[in-house]
Amino acid sequence: MTIGDLEVGAQARVIGYNKGSVAYRSRLLAMGVTRGETVQVRRMAPMGDPVEILLKGFALVLRKDEASAVLVERIG
């Protein structure tokens, strides 16, 4: 499951990155999307692009490709 698969309000824990997401990986890591972090989907555009998540107390907006690069497991 990826962040892009979550619905608004869902919480999940980051467990890694999809293979082939090398282009986004370093950028997302620099923004704090690291393994073990909890994210919550706050808003999503009608076509699913972009996605706003809550991470470490701040809002982060990801493009659909970036959101689908992050593997998560649902919590709660």
PDB file of N, CA and C in Angstrom:
ATOM      1  N   MET A   1       0.846  -1.169   0.000  1.00  0.00           N
ATOM      2  CA  MET A   1       0.000   0.000   0.000  1.00  0.00           C
ATOM      3  C   MET A   1       0.893   1.234   0.000  1.00  0.00           C
ATOM      4  N   THR A   2       0.447   2.267  -0.673  1.00  0.00           N
ATOM      5  CA  THR A   2       1.215   3.521  -0.720  1.00  0.00           C
ATOM      6  C   THR A   2       0.370   4.664  -0.161  1.00  0.00           C
ATOM      7  N   ILE A   3       0.987   5.800   0.034  1.00  0.00           N
ATOM      8  CA  ILE A   3       0.241   6.967   0.523  1.00  0.00           C
ATOM      9  C   ILE A   3      -0.878   7.314  -0.450  1.00  0.00           C
ATOM     10  N   GLY A   4      -0.629   7.125  -1.717  1.00  0.00           N
ATOM     11  CA  GLY A   4      -1.644   7.424  -2.725  1.00  0.00           C
ATOM     12  C   GLY A   4      -2.872   6.538  -2.643  1.00  0.00           C
ATOM     13  N   ASP A   5      -2.770   5.391  -1.957  1.00  0.00           N
ATOM     14  CA  ASP A   5      -3.902   4.474  -1.813  1.00  0.00           C
ATOM     15  C   ASP A   5      -4.774   4.800  -0.604  1.00  0.00           C
ATOM     16  N   LEU A   6      -4.298   5.671   0.276  1.00  0.00           N
ATOM     17  CA  LEU A   6      -5.042   5.983   1.496  1.00  0.00           C
ATOM     18  C   LEU A   6      -6.159   6.974   1.210  1.00  0.00           C
ATOM     19  N   GLU A   7      -7.221   6.893   2.005  1.00  0.00           N
ATOM     20  CA  GLU A   7      -8.304   7.857   1.891  1.00  0.00           C
ATOM     21  C   GLU A   7      -8.074   9.000   2.891  1.00  0.00           C
ATOM     22  N   VAL A   8      -8.811  10.071   2.725  1.00  0.00           N
ATOM     23  CA  VAL A   8      -8.678  11.237   3.591  1.00  0.00           C
ATOM     24  C   VAL A   8      -8.984  10.829   5.037  1.00  0.00           C
ATOM     25  N   GLY A   9      -8.114  11.222   5.958  1.00  0.00           N
ATOM     26  CA  GLY A   9      -8.263  10.918   7.378  1.00  0.00           C
ATOM     27  C   GLY A   9      -7.508   9.669   7.818  1.00  0.00           C
ATOM     28  N   ALA A  10      -7.072   8.844   6.881  1.00  0.00           N
ATOM     29  CA  ALA A  10      -6.367   7.609   7.226  1.00  0.00           C
ATOM     30  C   ALA A  10      -4.976   7.910   7.766  1.00  0.00           C
ATOM     31  N   GLN A  11      -4.552   7.093   8.733  1.00  0.00           N
ATOM     32  CA  GLN A  11      -3.201   7.202   9.281  1.00  0.00           C
ATOM     33  C   GLN A  11      -2.424   5.958   8.897  1.00  0.00           C
ATOM     34  N   ALA A  12      -1.127   6.165   8.682  1.00  0.00           N
ATOM     35  CA  ALA A  12      -0.280   5.045   8.291  1.00  0.00           C
ATOM     36  C   ALA A  12       1.148   5.306   8.744  1.00  0.00           C
ATOM     37  N   ARG A  13       1.927   4.237   8.764  1.00  0.00           N
ATOM     38  CA  ARG A  13       3.338   4.314   9.125  1.00  0.00           C
ATOM     39  C   ARG A  13       4.159   4.022   7.869  1.00  0.00           C
ATOM     40  N   VAL A  14       5.191   4.819   7.662  1.00  0.00           N
ATOM     41  CA  VAL A  14       6.070   4.634   6.508  1.00  0.00           C
ATOM     42  C   VAL A  14       6.925   3.396   6.731  1.00  0.00           C
ATOM     43  N   ILE A  15       6.926   2.481   5.753  1.00  0.00           N
ATOM     44  CA  ILE A  15       7.720   1.255   5.883  1.00  0.00           C
ATOM     45  C   ILE A  15       8.818   1.164   4.820  1.00  0.00           C
ATOM     46  N   GLY A  16       8.821   2.082   3.873  1.00  0.00           N
ATOM     47  CA  GLY A  16       9.870   2.066   2.862  1.00  0.00           C
ATOM     48  C   GLY A  16       9.445   2.761   1.586  1.00  0.00           C
ATOM     49  N   TYR A  17      10.199   2.458   0.527  1.00  0.00           N
ATOM     50  CA  TYR A  17       9.944   3.068  -0.775  1.00  0.00           C
ATOM     51  C   TYR A  17       9.827   1.999  -1.839  1.00  0.00           C
ATOM     52  N   ASN A  18       9.018   2.269  -2.850  1.00  0.00           N
ATOM     53  CA  ASN A  18       8.912   1.362  -3.989  1.00  0.00           C
ATOM     54  C   ASN A  18      10.233   1.315  -4.738  1.00  0.00           C
ATOM     55  N   LYS A  19      10.553   0.141  -5.273  1.00  0.00           N
ATOM     56  CA  LYS A  19      11.724   0.046  -6.130  1.00  0.00           C
ATOM     57  C   LYS A  19      11.455   0.889  -7.372  1.00  0.00           C
ATOM     58  N   GLY A  20      12.476   1.524  -7.832  1.00  0.00           N
ATOM     59  CA  GLY A  20      12.310   2.363  -9.007  1.00  0.00           C
ATOM     60  C   GLY A  20      11.915   3.793  -8.672  1.00  0.00           C
ATOM     61  N   SER A  21      11.844   4.110  -7.393  1.00  0.00           N
ATOM     62  CA  SER A  21      11.470   5.469  -6.998  1.00  0.00           C
ATOM     63  C   SER A  21      12.700   6.271  -6.594  1.00  0.00           C
ATOM     64  N   VAL A  22      13.812   5.961  -7.189  1.00  0.00           N
ATOM     65  CA  VAL A  22      15.085   6.597  -6.829  1.00  0.00           C
ATOM     66  C   VAL A  22      15.017   8.109  -7.008  1.00  0.00           C
ATOM     67  N   ALA A  23      14.316   8.551  -8.035  1.00  0.00           N
ATOM     68  CA  ALA A  23      14.237   9.990  -8.312  1.00  0.00           C
ATOM     69  C   ALA A  23      13.581  10.754  -7.167  1.00  0.00           C
ATOM     70  N   TYR A  24      12.614  10.142  -6.500  1.00  0.00           N
ATOM     71  CA  TYR A  24      11.891  10.827  -5.425  1.00  0.00           C
ATOM     72  C   TYR A  24      12.459  10.540  -4.045  1.00  0.00           C
ATOM     73  N   ARG A  25      13.142   9.438  -3.913  1.00  0.00           N
ATOM     74  CA  ARG A  25      13.563   8.972  -2.596  1.00  0.00           C
ATOM     75  C   ARG A  25      14.369  10.006  -1.812  1.00  0.00           C
ATOM     76  N   SER A  26      15.413  10.545  -2.379  1.00  0.00           N
ATOM     77  CA  SER A  26      16.257  11.485  -1.633  1.00  0.00           C
ATOM     78  C   SER A  26      15.505  12.760  -1.290  1.00  0.00           C
ATOM     79  N   ARG A  27      14.651  13.192  -2.189  1.00  0.00           N
ATOM     80  CA  ARG A  27      13.862  14.399  -1.922  1.00  0.00           C
ATOM     81  C   ARG A  27      12.899  14.158  -0.766  1.00  0.00           C
ATOM     82  N   LEU A  28      12.211  13.019  -0.778  1.00  0.00           N
ATOM     83  CA  LEU A  28      11.256  12.704   0.286  1.00  0.00           C
ATOM     84  C   LEU A  28      11.970  12.492   1.621  1.00  0.00           C
ATOM     85  N   LEU A  29      13.134  11.838   1.584  1.00  0.00           N
ATOM     86  CA  LEU A  29      13.900  11.656   2.818  1.00  0.00           C
ATOM     87  C   LEU A  29      14.308  13.011   3.394  1.00  0.00           C
ATOM     88  N   ALA A  30      14.704  13.940   2.545  1.00  0.00           N
ATOM     89  CA  ALA A  30      15.096  15.273   3.002  1.00  0.00           C
ATOM     90  C   ALA A  30      13.921  16.027   3.617  1.00  0.00           C
ATOM     91  N   MET A  31      12.710  15.707   3.186  1.00  0.00           N
ATOM     92  CA  MET A  31      11.519  16.364   3.732  1.00  0.00           C
ATOM     93  C   MET A  31      10.993  15.649   4.975  1.00  0.00           C
ATOM     94  N   GLY A  32      11.662  14.575   5.400  1.00  0.00           N
ATOM     95  CA  GLY A  32      11.283  13.914   6.642  1.00  0.00           C
ATOM     96  C   GLY A  32      10.413  12.694   6.488  1.00  0.00           C
ATOM     97  N   VAL A  33      10.201  12.247   5.263  1.00  0.00           N
ATOM     98  CA  VAL A  33       9.401  11.041   5.034  1.00  0.00           C
ATOM     99  C   VAL A  33      10.335   9.849   5.197  1.00  0.00           C
ATOM    100  N   THR A  34      10.558   9.475   6.459  1.00  0.00           N
ATOM    101  CA  THR A  34      11.499   8.409   6.774  1.00  0.00           C
ATOM    102  C   THR A  34      10.772   7.203   7.348  1.00  0.00           C
ATOM    103  N   ARG A  35      11.427   6.075   7.307  1.00  0.00           N
ATOM    104  CA  ARG A  35      10.857   4.823   7.808  1.00  0.00           C
ATOM    105  C   ARG A  35      10.444   4.983   9.273  1.00  0.00           C
ATOM    106  N   GLY A  36       9.246   4.543   9.596  1.00  0.00           N
ATOM    107  CA  GLY A  36       8.739   4.593  10.966  1.00  0.00           C
ATOM    108  C   GLY A  36       7.915   5.827  11.269  1.00  0.00           C
ATOM    109  N   GLU A  37       7.956   6.836  10.406  1.00  0.00           N
ATOM    110  CA  GLU A  37       7.172   8.054  10.643  1.00  0.00           C
ATOM    111  C   GLU A  37       5.685   7.783  10.394  1.00  0.00           C
ATOM    112  N   THR A  38       4.862   8.462  11.184  1.00  0.00           N
ATOM    113  CA  THR A  38       3.418   8.351  11.018  1.00  0.00           C
ATOM    114  C   THR A  38       2.929   9.505  10.156  1.00  0.00           C
ATOM    115  N   VAL A  39       2.085   9.192   9.192  1.00  0.00           N
ATOM    116  CA  VAL A  39       1.502  10.209   8.320  1.00  0.00           C
ATOM    117  C   VAL A  39      -0.016  10.089   8.369  1.00  0.00           C
ATOM    118  N   GLN A  40      -0.676  11.208   8.144  1.00  0.00           N
ATOM    119  CA  GLN A  40      -2.140  11.219   8.046  1.00  0.00           C
ATOM    120  C   GLN A  40      -2.518  12.001   6.797  1.00  0.00           C
ATOM    121  N   VAL A  41      -3.395  11.440   5.997  1.00  0.00           N
ATOM    122  CA  VAL A  41      -3.860  12.133   4.796  1.00  0.00           C
ATOM    123  C   VAL A  41      -4.885  13.176   5.214  1.00  0.00           C
ATOM    124  N   ARG A  42      -4.598  14.435   4.916  1.00  0.00           N
ATOM    125  CA  ARG A  42      -5.506  15.524   5.301  1.00  0.00           C
ATOM    126  C   ARG A  42      -6.459  15.899   4.173  1.00  0.00           C
ATOM    127  N   ARG A  43      -5.944  16.030   2.995  1.00  0.00           N
ATOM    128  CA  ARG A  43      -6.786  16.413   1.854  1.00  0.00           C
ATOM    129  C   ARG A  43      -6.249  15.766   0.594  1.00  0.00           C
ATOM    130  N   MET A  44      -7.150  15.623  -0.361  1.00  0.00           N
ATOM    131  CA  MET A  44      -6.754  15.045  -1.641  1.00  0.00           C
ATOM    132  C   MET A  44      -7.567  15.731  -2.736  1.00  0.00           C
ATOM    133  N   ALA A  45      -6.927  16.097  -3.793  1.00  0.00           N
ATOM    134  CA  ALA A  45      -7.618  16.713  -4.928  1.00  0.00           C
ATOM    135  C   ALA A  45      -8.552  15.669  -5.563  1.00  0.00           C
ATOM    136  N   PRO A  46      -9.560  16.107  -6.290  1.00  0.00           N
ATOM    137  CA  PRO A  46     -10.545  15.174  -6.850  1.00  0.00           C
ATOM    138  C   PRO A  46      -9.943  14.034  -7.670  1.00  0.00           C
ATOM    139  N   MET A  47      -8.885  14.262  -8.386  1.00  0.00           N
ATOM    140  CA  MET A  47      -8.277  13.200  -9.186  1.00  0.00           C
ATOM    141  C   MET A  47      -7.107  12.536  -8.448  1.00  0.00           C
ATOM    142  N   GLY A  48      -6.963  12.839  -7.157  1.00  0.00           N
ATOM    143  CA  GLY A  48      -5.915  12.220  -6.346  1.00  0.00           C
ATOM    144  C   GLY A  48      -4.554  12.864  -6.488  1.00  0.00           C
ATOM    145  N   ASP A  49      -4.477  14.009  -7.104  1.00  0.00           N
ATOM    146  CA  ASP A  49      -3.204  14.687  -7.320  1.00  0.00           C
ATOM    147  C   ASP A  49      -3.389  16.180  -7.165  1.00  0.00           C
ATOM    148  N   PRO A  50      -2.823  16.801  -6.181  1.00  0.00           N
ATOM    149  CA  PRO A  50      -1.886  16.319  -5.178  1.00  0.00           C
ATOM    150  C   PRO A  50      -2.590  15.782  -3.925  1.00  0.00           C
ATOM    151  N   VAL A  51      -1.771  15.269  -3.002  1.00  0.00           N
ATOM    152  CA  VAL A  51      -2.232  14.741  -1.722  1.00  0.00           C
ATOM    153  C   VAL A  51      -1.545  15.545  -0.622  1.00  0.00           C
ATOM    154  N   GLU A  52      -2.337  16.033   0.348  1.00  0.00           N
ATOM    155  CA  GLU A  52      -1.753  16.738   1.484  1.00  0.00           C
ATOM    156  C   GLU A  52      -1.717  15.792   2.664  1.00  0.00           C
ATOM    157  N   ILE A  53      -0.526  15.637   3.260  1.00  0.00           N
ATOM    158  CA  ILE A  53      -0.379  14.768   4.425  1.00  0.00           C
ATOM    159  C   ILE A  53       0.116  15.585   5.608  1.00  0.00           C
ATOM    160  N   LEU A  54      -0.183  15.088   6.795  1.00  0.00           N
ATOM    161  CA  LEU A  54       0.349  15.666   8.027  1.00  0.00           C
ATOM    162  C   LEU A  54       1.496  14.772   8.472  1.00  0.00           C
ATOM    163  N   LEU A  55       2.662  15.372   8.642  1.00  0.00           N
ATOM    164  CA  LEU A  55       3.879  14.633   8.979  1.00  0.00           C
ATOM    165  C   LEU A  55       4.684  15.462   9.962  1.00  0.00           C
ATOM    166  N   LYS A  56       4.984  14.909  11.134  1.00  0.00           N
ATOM    167  CA  LYS A  56       5.786  15.616  12.144  1.00  0.00           C
ATOM    168  C   LYS A  56       5.218  16.980  12.488  1.00  0.00           C
ATOM    169  N   GLY A  57       3.916  17.134  12.439  1.00  0.00           N
ATOM    170  CA  GLY A  57       3.276  18.386  12.824  1.00  0.00           C
ATOM    171  C   GLY A  57       3.196  19.436  11.740  1.00  0.00           C
ATOM    172  N   PHE A  58       3.639  19.123  10.539  1.00  0.00           N
ATOM    173  CA  PHE A  58       3.495  20.084   9.443  1.00  0.00           C
ATOM    174  C   PHE A  58       2.819  19.417   8.255  1.00  0.00           C
ATOM    175  N   ALA A  59       2.237  20.249   7.418  1.00  0.00           N
ATOM    176  CA  ALA A  59       1.543  19.749   6.232  1.00  0.00           C
ATOM    177  C   ALA A  59       2.536  19.663   5.080  1.00  0.00           C
ATOM    178  N   LEU A  60       2.467  18.571   4.360  1.00  0.00           N
ATOM    179  CA  LEU A  60       3.343  18.340   3.215  1.00  0.00           C
ATOM    180  C   LEU A  60       2.463  17.924   2.049  1.00  0.00           C
ATOM    181  N   VAL A  61       2.646  18.562   0.910  1.00  0.00           N
ATOM    182  CA  VAL A  61       1.852  18.248  -0.275  1.00  0.00           C
ATOM    183  C   VAL A  61       2.721  17.450  -1.244  1.00  0.00           C
ATOM    184  N   LEU A  62       2.212  16.284  -1.635  1.00  0.00           N
ATOM    185  CA  LEU A  62       2.941  15.396  -2.535  1.00  0.00           C
ATOM    186  C   LEU A  62       2.189  15.238  -3.843  1.00  0.00           C
ATOM    187  N   ARG A  63       2.921  15.188  -4.932  1.00  0.00           N
ATOM    188  CA  ARG A  63       2.325  14.856  -6.227  1.00  0.00           C
ATOM    189  C   ARG A  63       1.958  13.371  -6.200  1.00  0.00           C
ATOM    190  N   LYS A  64       1.098  12.973  -7.104  1.00  0.00           N
ATOM    191  CA  LYS A  64       0.619  11.598  -7.140  1.00  0.00           C
ATOM    192  C   LYS A  64       1.774  10.601  -7.285  1.00  0.00           C
ATOM    193  N   ASP A  65       2.741  10.923  -8.132  1.00  0.00           N
ATOM    194  CA  ASP A  65       3.891  10.035  -8.327  1.00  0.00           C
ATOM    195  C   ASP A  65       4.721   9.901  -7.057  1.00  0.00           C
ATOM    196  N   GLU A  66       4.889  11.018  -6.345  1.00  0.00           N
ATOM    197  CA  GLU A  66       5.641  10.975  -5.093  1.00  0.00           C
ATOM    198  C   GLU A  66       4.896  10.158  -4.043  1.00  0.00           C
ATOM    199  N   ALA A  67       3.576  10.377  -3.947  1.00  0.00           N
ATOM    200  CA  ALA A  67       2.768   9.652  -2.962  1.00  0.00           C
ATOM    201  C   ALA A  67       2.766   8.149  -3.240  1.00  0.00           C
ATOM    202  N   SER A  68       2.818   7.770  -4.491  1.00  0.00           N
ATOM    203  CA  SER A  68       2.804   6.342  -4.813  1.00  0.00           C
ATOM    204  C   SER A  68       4.185   5.706  -4.687  1.00  0.00           C
ATOM    205  N   ALA A  69       5.202   6.493  -4.405  1.00  0.00           N
ATOM    206  CA  ALA A  69       6.548   5.949  -4.199  1.00  0.00           C
ATOM    207  C   ALA A  69       6.773   5.514  -2.759  1.00  0.00           C
ATOM    208  N   VAL A  70       5.925   5.977  -1.836  1.00  0.00           N
ATOM    209  CA  VAL A  70       6.128   5.707  -0.410  1.00  0.00           C
ATOM    210  C   VAL A  70       5.243   4.546   0.040  1.00  0.00           C
ATOM    211  N   LEU A  71       5.871   3.480   0.517  1.00  0.00           N
ATOM    212  CA  LEU A  71       5.134   2.323   1.022  1.00  0.00           C
ATOM    213  C   LEU A  71       4.744   2.568   2.474  1.00  0.00           C
ATOM    214  N   VAL A  72       3.507   2.259   2.813  1.00  0.00           N
ATOM    215  CA  VAL A  72       3.008   2.478   4.175  1.00  0.00           C
ATOM    216  C   VAL A  72       2.196   1.274   4.634  1.00  0.00           C
ATOM    217  N   GLU A  73       2.020   1.186   5.961  1.00  0.00           N
ATOM    218  CA  GLU A  73       1.077   0.223   6.527  1.00  0.00           C
ATOM    219  C   GLU A  73       0.064   1.022   7.342  1.00  0.00           C
ATOM    220  N   ARG A  74      -1.178   0.694   7.155  1.00  0.00           N
ATOM    221  CA  ARG A  74      -2.257   1.416   7.836  1.00  0.00           C
ATOM    222  C   ARG A  74      -2.190   1.156   9.337  1.00  0.00           C
ATOM    223  N   ILE A  75      -2.463   2.204  10.128  1.00  0.00           N
ATOM    224  CA  ILE A  75      -2.545   2.056  11.580  1.00  0.00           C
ATOM    225  C   ILE A  75      -3.870   2.637  12.041  1.00  0.00           C
ATOM    226  N   GLY A  76      -4.275   2.230  13.188  1.00  0.00           N
ATOM    227  CA  GLY A  76      -5.502   2.781  13.779  1.00  0.00           C
ATOM    228  C   GLY A  76      -6.766   2.365  13.186  1.00  0.00           C
TER     229      GLY A  76
END
